[in-house]
CSV table of C-alpha atoms in Angstrom, one decimal:
chain,number,residue,atom,x,y,z
A,26,MET,CA,0.0,0.0,0.0
A,27,ASP,CA,1.0,3.6,-0.6
A,28,HIS,CA,1.1,5.2,2.8
A,29,GLU,CA,0.9,8.7,1.4
A,30,LYS,CA,-2.4,7.7,-0.2
A,31,ILE,CA,-3.6,6.3,3.1
A,32,ASN,CA,-2.8,9.5,4.9
A,33,GLU,CA,-4.5,11.5,2.1
A,34,PHE,CA,-7.6,9.3,2.4
A,35,LEU,CA,-7.6,9.6,6.3
A,36,GLY,CA,-7.3,13.4,5.9
A,37,ARG,CA,-10.5,13.3,3.7
A,38,PHE,CA,-12.1,11.2,6.4
A,39,VAL,CA,-11.3,13.6,9.2
A,40,THR,CA,-12.8,16.5,7.1
A,41,ASP,CA,-15.9,14.5,6.3
A,42,LEU,CA,-16.5,13.2,9.9
A,43,GLY,CA,-15.9,16.7,11.3
A,44,ALA,CA,-18.4,18.2,8.9
A,45,THR,CA,-20.9,15.4,9.7
A,46,GLU,CA,-20.6,16.0,13.4
A,47,ALA,CA,-20.7,19.8,12.9
A,48,ALA,CA,-24.0,19.5,11.1
A,49,GLY,CA,-25.9,19.2,14.4
A,50,SER,CA,-24.4,22.4,15.7
A,51,ILE,CA,-25.2,24.3,12.5
A,52,ALA,CA,-28.7,23.1,12.6
A,53,ILE,CA,-29.0,24.3,16.2
A,54,GLY,CA,-27.7,27.6,15.1
A,55,HIS,CA,-30.5,27.8,12.4
A,56,ARG,CA,-33.2,26.5,14.7
A,57,LEU,CA,-32.4,28.9,17.6
A,58,GLY,CA,-31.6,31.9,15.5
A,59,LEU,CA,-28.0,32.0,16.8
A,60,TYR,CA,-26.5,33.2,13.5
A,61,GLN,CA,-28.9,36.1,13.3
A,62,ALA,CA,-28.1,37.0,16.9
A,63,LEU,CA,-24.4,36.9,16.2
A,64,ALA,CA,-24.8,39.1,13.1
A,65,GLU,CA,-25.8,41.9,15.4
A,66,GLY,CA,-22.2,42.3,16.5
A,67,PRO,CA,-19.2,40.7,18.2
A,68,ALA,CA,-19.7,39.0,21.6
A,69,THR,CA,-18.0,36.9,24.2
A,70,PRO,CA,-19.9,33.7,25.1
A,71,GLU,CA,-21.2,35.5,28.2
A,72,GLU,CA,-22.4,38.5,26.2
A,73,PHE,CA,-23.9,36.2,23.6
A,74,ALA,CA,-25.8,34.3,26.3
A,75,GLU,CA,-27.4,37.6,27.4
A,76,ARG,CA,-28.4,38.3,23.8
A,77,THR,CA,-29.8,34.9,23.1
A,78,ASP,CA,-31.2,33.7,26.5
A,79,CYS,CA,-29.1,30.5,26.0
A,80,HIS,CA,-26.7,28.9,28.5
A,81,PRO,CA,-23.1,30.4,28.2
A,82,ARG,CA,-21.4,27.0,28.6
A,83,TYR,CA,-23.2,25.5,25.6
A,84,LEU,CA,-22.6,28.7,23.7
A,85,THR,CA,-18.9,28.6,24.4
A,86,GLU,CA,-18.6,25.2,22.9
A,87,TRP,CA,-20.8,26.1,20.0
A,88,LEU,CA,-18.9,29.3,19.2
A,89,ARG,CA,-15.5,27.6,19.4
A,90,GLY,CA,-16.7,24.8,17.1
A,91,GLN,CA,-18.1,27.2,14.6
A,92,ALA,CA,-14.8,29.1,14.6
A,93,ALA,CA,-12.9,25.9,14.1
A,94,GLY,CA,-15.0,25.1,11.1
A,95,GLY,CA,-14.6,28.6,9.6
A,96,TYR,CA,-18.3,29.5,10.1
A,97,VAL,CA,-17.5,32.2,12.7
A,98,ALA,CA,-14.6,34.6,13.2
A,99,TYR,CA,-12.7,35.0,16.5
A,100,ASP,CA,-10.6,37.8,17.9
A,101,PRO,CA,-8.1,36.4,20.4
A,102,ALA,CA,-7.3,39.9,21.8
A,103,SER,CA,-10.9,40.5,22.9
A,104,GLY,CA,-12.2,36.9,23.2
A,105,ARG,CA,-15.1,37.9,21.1
A,106,PHE,CA,-16.7,35.9,18.3
A,107,ALA,CA,-18.4,37.5,15.3
A,108,LEU,CA,-19.7,36.9,11.8
A,109,THR,CA,-17.9,38.5,8.8
A,110,GLU,CA,-20.1,40.2,6.3
A,111,GLU,CA,-19.9,37.2,4.0
A,112,GLN,CA,-20.6,34.7,6.8
A,113,ALA,CA,-23.6,36.7,7.9
A,114,PHE,CA,-25.0,36.8,4.3
A,115,CYS,CA,-24.6,33.1,3.9
A,116,LEU,CA,-25.8,32.0,7.4
A,117,ALA,CA,-28.1,34.8,8.8
A,118,ASP,CA,-29.9,36.3,5.9
A,119,PRO,CA,-33.0,34.3,5.0
A,120,ASN,CA,-32.8,35.7,1.4
A,121,GLY,CA,-29.1,34.9,1.2
A,122,PRO,CA,-27.8,31.3,0.5
A,123,ASN,CA,-29.3,30.3,3.9
A,124,VAL,CA,-26.8,27.4,4.1
A,125,ALA,CA,-27.6,26.6,7.7
A,126,ALA,CA,-31.1,25.4,6.6
A,127,ALA,CA,-29.4,22.8,4.4
A,128,PHE,CA,-27.9,21.1,7.5
A,129,ARG,CA,-31.3,21.1,9.1
A,130,PHE,CA,-32.9,19.2,6.3
A,131,ALA,CA,-29.9,17.0,6.0
A,132,LEU,CA,-30.1,15.9,9.6
A,133,GLY,CA,-33.8,15.4,9.1
A,134,MET,CA,-33.3,13.0,6.3
A,135,LEU,CA,-30.6,11.1,8.1
A,136,ARG,CA,-33.0,10.3,10.9
A,137,ALA,CA,-34.5,7.9,8.4
A,138,GLU,CA,-31.3,6.0,8.1
A,139,PRO,CA,-32.6,2.7,9.7
A,140,ARG,CA,-35.6,2.7,7.4
A,141,ILE,CA,-33.5,3.5,4.4
A,142,ALA,CA,-31.0,0.7,5.3
A,143,GLU,CA,-34.0,-1.7,5.5
A,144,ALA,CA,-35.3,-0.5,2.1
A,145,PHE,CA,-31.9,-1.3,0.6
A,146,CYS,CA,-32.6,-4.9,1.4
A,147,THR,CA,-36.3,-5.0,0.6
A,148,GLY,CA,-36.4,-2.7,-2.4
A,149,GLU,CA,-39.4,-1.0,-0.9
A,150,GLY,CA,-39.9,2.8,-0.9
A,151,VAL,CA,-40.0,5.4,1.8
A,152,GLY,CA,-42.5,8.2,1.0
A,153,TRP,CA,-41.6,11.9,1.3
A,154,HIS,CA,-44.4,12.3,3.8
A,155,GLU,CA,-42.8,9.7,6.1
A,156,HIS,CA,-39.7,11.8,6.8
A,157,ASP,CA,-39.1,14.1,9.7
A,158,ASP,CA,-40.7,17.6,9.6
A,159,ASP,CA,-37.2,19.2,9.5
A,160,VAL,CA,-36.9,17.8,5.9
A,161,PHE,CA,-39.9,19.8,4.6
A,162,VAL,CA,-39.1,23.0,6.5
A,163,GLY,CA,-35.4,22.8,5.8
A,164,VAL,CA,-35.7,22.1,2.1
A,165,ASP,CA,-38.0,25.1,1.7
A,166,ALA,CA,-35.7,27.4,3.6
A,167,PHE,CA,-32.7,26.3,1.7
A,168,PHE,CA,-34.2,26.2,-1.8
A,169,ARG,CA,-36.2,29.4,-1.5
A,170,PRO,CA,-33.1,31.8,-1.8
A,171,GLY,CA,-32.1,30.1,-5.0
A,172,TYR,CA,-35.6,30.7,-6.5
A,173,VAL,CA,-35.5,34.3,-5.2
A,174,ALA,CA,-32.2,34.9,-7.0
A,175,GLU,CA,-33.1,33.1,-10.3
A,176,LEU,CA,-36.8,32.6,-10.9
A,177,ILE,CA,-38.0,36.1,-11.7
A,178,PRO,CA,-34.7,37.8,-12.8
A,179,ASN,CA,-33.4,35.0,-15.0
A,180,TRP,CA,-35.5,31.9,-15.5
A,181,ILE,CA,-38.8,33.5,-16.6
A,182,PRO,CA,-37.1,35.9,-19.0
A,183,ALA,CA,-35.3,32.9,-20.6
A,184,LEU,CA,-38.7,31.5,-21.7
A,185,HIS,CA,-40.2,32.7,-25.0
A,186,GLY,CA,-43.0,35.2,-24.4
A,187,VAL,CA,-43.8,34.0,-20.8
A,188,ASP,CA,-42.8,37.2,-19.0
A,189,ALA,CA,-45.2,39.2,-21.2
A,190,LYS,CA,-48.0,36.7,-20.6
A,191,LEU,CA,-47.5,36.8,-16.8
A,192,THR,CA,-47.3,40.6,-16.8
A,193,ALA,CA,-50.6,40.9,-18.7
A,194,GLY,CA,-52.3,38.3,-16.5
A,195,ALA,CA,-51.9,34.5,-16.9
A,196,ARG,CA,-53.0,31.2,-15.2
A,197,VAL,CA,-50.2,29.2,-13.6
A,198,ALA,CA,-50.1,25.7,-12.1
A,199,ASP,CA,-47.2,25.2,-9.7
A,200,VAL,CA,-47.0,21.4,-9.4
A,201,GLY,CA,-45.2,19.8,-6.5
A,202,CYS,CA,-45.1,23.2,-4.8
A,203,GLY,CA,-44.1,22.0,-1.3
A,204,LEU,CA,-44.5,24.9,1.1
A,205,GLY,CA,-45.4,27.3,-1.7
A,206,SER,CA,-42.4,29.6,-1.9
A,207,SER,CA,-42.3,29.4,-5.7
A,208,SER,CA,-46.0,30.0,-6.0
A,209,VAL,CA,-45.8,33.1,-3.8
A,210,LEU,CA,-42.8,34.5,-5.6
A,211,LEU,CA,-44.7,34.3,-8.9
A,212,ALA,CA,-47.8,36.0,-7.5
A,213,GLU,CA,-45.7,38.8,-5.9
A,214,ALA,CA,-43.9,39.5,-9.2
A,215,TYR,CA,-46.9,39.4,-11.4
A,216,PRO,CA,-50.0,41.0,-9.7
A,217,ARG,CA,-52.4,40.2,-12.6
A,218,THR,CA,-51.5,36.5,-12.6
A,219,THR,CA,-53.2,33.7,-10.6
A,220,VAL,CA,-51.4,30.6,-9.3
A,221,VAL,CA,-52.7,27.2,-8.2
A,222,GLY,CA,-50.1,25.3,-6.2
A,223,SER,CA,-50.5,21.6,-5.7
A,224,ASP,CA,-48.6,18.9,-3.7
A,225,TYR,CA,-49.6,15.5,-2.4
A,226,HIS,CA,-48.2,16.3,1.1
A,227,ARG,CA,-51.1,17.7,3.1
A,228,GLU,CA,-48.9,19.2,5.8
A,229,SER,CA,-46.9,21.2,3.3
A,230,ILE,CA,-50.0,22.5,1.7
A,231,ALA,CA,-51.2,23.8,5.1
A,232,LEU,CA,-48.0,25.7,5.5
A,233,ALA,CA,-48.2,27.0,1.9
A,234,ARG,CA,-51.6,28.5,2.6
A,235,LYS,CA,-50.1,30.2,5.6
A,236,LYS,CA,-47.2,31.6,3.6
A,237,ALA,CA,-49.5,33.0,0.9
A,238,ALA,CA,-51.7,34.7,3.6
A,239,GLU,CA,-48.7,36.2,5.3
A,240,ALA,CA,-47.4,37.5,1.9
A,241,GLY,CA,-50.8,39.1,1.2
A,242,VAL,CA,-51.4,37.1,-2.0
A,243,ALA,CA,-53.9,34.5,-0.8
A,244,ASP,CA,-56.5,36.1,-3.1
A,245,ARG,CA,-54.5,35.1,-6.2
A,246,VAL,CA,-52.7,32.0,-4.9
A,247,THR,CA,-54.7,28.9,-4.0
A,248,PHE,CA,-53.5,25.5,-3.1
A,249,GLU,CA,-54.8,21.9,-3.4
A,250,VAL,CA,-53.7,18.6,-2.1
A,251,ALA,CA,-53.1,16.6,-5.3
A,252,THR,CA,-50.5,14.5,-7.0
A,253,ALA,CA,-48.7,15.6,-10.2
A,254,GLN,CA,-50.9,13.2,-12.1
A,255,THR,CA,-54.2,14.5,-10.7
A,256,PHE,CA,-53.9,18.3,-10.2
A,257,THR,CA,-56.9,20.1,-11.4
A,258,GLY,CA,-57.5,22.7,-14.1
A,259,THR,CA,-56.9,23.2,-17.8
A,260,ASP,CA,-55.8,25.9,-20.3
A,261,TYR,CA,-52.9,27.0,-18.1
A,262,ASP,CA,-50.5,29.4,-19.7
A,263,LEU,CA,-47.6,28.1,-17.6
A,264,VAL,CA,-47.1,25.0,-15.6
A,265,THR,CA,-44.0,24.9,-13.3
A,266,MET,CA,-42.2,22.1,-11.5
A,267,PHE,CA,-39.3,22.9,-9.3
A,268,ASP,CA,-36.9,20.1,-8.3
A,269,CYS,CA,-39.6,17.5,-8.1
A,270,LEU,CA,-40.1,15.5,-11.3
A,271,HIS,CA,-37.2,13.2,-10.5
A,272,ASP,CA,-38.8,12.4,-7.2
A,273,MET,CA,-41.9,10.9,-8.8
A,274,GLY,CA,-42.7,7.2,-9.3
A,275,ASP,CA,-44.6,8.1,-12.4
A,276,PRO,CA,-43.0,11.1,-14.1
A,277,LEU,CA,-44.4,10.0,-17.4
A,278,GLY,CA,-48.0,10.2,-16.0
A,279,ALA,CA,-47.1,13.6,-14.6
A,280,ALA,CA,-45.8,14.8,-17.9
A,281,ARG,CA,-48.9,13.6,-19.7
A,282,ARG,CA,-51.1,15.4,-17.2
A,283,VAL,CA,-49.1,18.6,-17.8
A,284,ARG,CA,-49.7,18.2,-21.5
A,285,GLU,CA,-53.4,17.9,-21.0
A,286,ALA,CA,-53.5,20.9,-18.6
A,287,LEU,CA,-51.6,23.3,-20.8
A,288,ALA,CA,-53.2,25.7,-23.2
A,289,ALA,CA,-52.3,25.2,-26.9
A,290,ASP,CA,-49.6,27.9,-26.6
A,291,GLY,CA,-48.7,27.2,-23.0
A,292,THR,CA,-45.2,26.5,-21.6
A,293,TRP,CA,-44.0,23.9,-19.1
A,294,LEU,CA,-41.1,25.4,-17.0
A,295,LEU,CA,-39.2,22.4,-15.6
A,296,VAL,CA,-36.4,22.9,-13.1
A,297,GLU,CA,-34.2,19.9,-12.3
A,298,PRO,CA,-30.8,19.4,-10.5
A,299,LEU,CA,-27.9,20.0,-12.9
A,300,ALA,CA,-26.4,16.7,-14.0
A,301,SER,CA,-24.4,15.2,-16.8
A,302,ASP,CA,-25.6,12.3,-18.9
A,303,ARG,CA,-22.1,10.8,-18.3
A,304,VAL,CA,-22.1,9.4,-14.8
A,305,GLU,CA,-18.4,10.0,-14.2
A,306,GLU,CA,-18.9,13.7,-14.8
A,307,ASN,CA,-21.1,13.9,-11.8
A,308,PHE,CA,-18.4,12.7,-9.4
A,309,ASN,CA,-17.8,16.1,-7.9
A,310,PRO,CA,-18.8,17.9,-4.7
A,311,VAL,CA,-22.2,19.0,-6.0
A,312,GLY,CA,-22.9,15.5,-7.5
A,313,ARG,CA,-21.9,14.0,-4.1
A,314,LEU,CA,-24.5,16.2,-2.4
A,315,TYR,CA,-27.2,15.2,-4.9
A,316,TYR,CA,-26.5,11.5,-4.8
A,317,SER,CA,-26.6,11.5,-1.0
A,318,GLY,CA,-30.0,13.4,-1.0
A,319,SER,CA,-31.2,11.1,-3.8
A,320,THR,CA,-30.3,8.0,-1.8
A,321,PHE,CA,-32.3,9.1,1.2
A,322,LEU,CA,-35.1,11.2,-0.3
A,323,CYS,CA,-35.6,11.0,-4.1
A,324,VAL,CA,-35.2,7.4,-5.0
A,325,PRO,CA,-37.0,6.1,-1.9
A,326,ASN,CA,-40.0,8.4,-2.6
A,327,SER,CA,-40.3,7.3,-6.2
A,328,LEU,CA,-40.1,3.7,-5.2
A,329,SER,CA,-42.9,4.2,-2.7
A,330,GLN,CA,-45.2,5.2,-5.6
A,331,GLN,CA,-46.6,3.4,-8.6
A,332,GLY,CA,-45.1,4.0,-11.9
A,333,GLY,CA,-41.9,2.1,-12.1
A,334,TYR,CA,-39.5,5.0,-12.5
A,335,ALA,CA,-36.8,6.1,-10.1
A,336,LEU,CA,-35.0,8.8,-12.0
A,337,GLY,CA,-33.0,10.1,-9.0
A,338,ALA,CA,-31.6,13.6,-8.6
A,339,GLN,CA,-28.8,13.1,-11.1
A,340,ALA,CA,-30.9,11.7,-13.9
A,341,GLY,CA,-29.5,14.0,-16.6
A,342,GLU,CA,-31.0,15.7,-19.6
A,343,ALA,CA,-31.3,12.6,-21.8
A,344,ALA,CA,-33.6,10.8,-19.2
A,345,VAL,CA,-35.8,13.9,-18.8
A,346,ARG,CA,-36.0,14.4,-22.5
A,347,GLU,CA,-37.1,10.8,-23.0
A,348,VAL,CA,-40.0,11.2,-20.5
A,349,VAL,CA,-41.1,14.5,-22.0
A,350,THR,CA,-41.0,13.2,-25.5
A,351,GLU,CA,-43.0,10.1,-24.7
A,352,ALA,CA,-45.6,12.3,-23.1
A,353,GLY,CA,-46.2,13.9,-26.4
A,354,PHE,CA,-44.3,17.2,-26.2
A,355,THR,CA,-42.5,18.2,-29.4
A,356,ARG,CA,-40.4,21.2,-28.2
A,357,PHE,CA,-37.7,20.8,-25.5
A,358,ARG,CA,-34.8,23.0,-24.9
A,359,ARG,CA,-32.4,23.9,-22.1
A,360,ALA,CA,-33.2,27.6,-21.4
A,361,ALA,CA,-30.9,28.4,-18.5
A,362,GLU,CA,-28.7,26.8,-15.8
A,363,THR,CA,-26.9,27.5,-12.6
A,364,PRO,CA,-24.2,25.6,-10.7
A,365,PHE,CA,-27.1,23.6,-9.1
A,366,ASN,CA,-30.0,23.6,-11.5
A,367,VAL,CA,-30.9,23.3,-15.2
A,368,VAL,CA,-34.0,24.9,-16.5
A,369,TYR,CA,-36.0,23.4,-19.4
A,370,GLU,CA,-38.6,25.1,-21.6
A,371,ILE,CA,-41.1,22.5,-22.8
A,372,ARG,CA,-44.0,23.1,-25.2
A,373,PRO,CA,-46.7,21.0,-26.8
């Protein structure tokens, strides 16, 4: 054996294990609002305890661990911890990357590890609704900033004629809407447009209705509990799906339902995780994130449903195009992409 390669691998292990253990502390920071509190200014653990109403001994360990991981800055001269402007943007701003939320949903999905291990042996599925509540809340909190940054400024303008339709007043179906963040964003940006969000997860829909009410758009955004194959309505100008087609057991049935629901000149905006059709090209840090999430969430959910598909989060464009084409669509193009997502414009 090559001992240098052994040490290199063990170095990777220490980094991974440290990050895995640190996930709990980061999730606590998100849950208790510690990052927002620290963004108010530098503090010693004792000062931070007064600011947060948390115990100083726990905060001492938490702050030191955060500093060791590069998530918090430390001034040895004053003994105070703080967030840099960049750290505050990423950790404390709900409209920033909100990376702490990702650890919350990651821990939530890992709580299903015994059931997922059993599913490896039986081949049975584990439905999205069977996961811990932190999965639903964390996914929404982490994915929302990406939609804020891209949906209205970039993705909608990348579609032929869609921005003009939405501005004039259009009918939109947001399928697999989860907690409704995408539905609300569309309604806020286009006051003349109405949106119907749908998701099979009843608890998510309840939270989506609350979000729409809080945003003041409940008169133009409604929600229903329905699958992607059974959502109601026809003659939609736009149907949207954000990071959900690959989770479905029957994406073909969903695509056929979208085809039926669209107006003759309508558009299907499909957002999926960015992936190459060549498996080896997905062996990178982003691919690793997606394969891990897919192992615990996407593939188990699709295997829990009828349909026979299990596309997974790294299905790639060719697999998506095949489903869309078989459903009867004739126009399919890659309209935009980010380091995490690819946006498809699909038309009848």
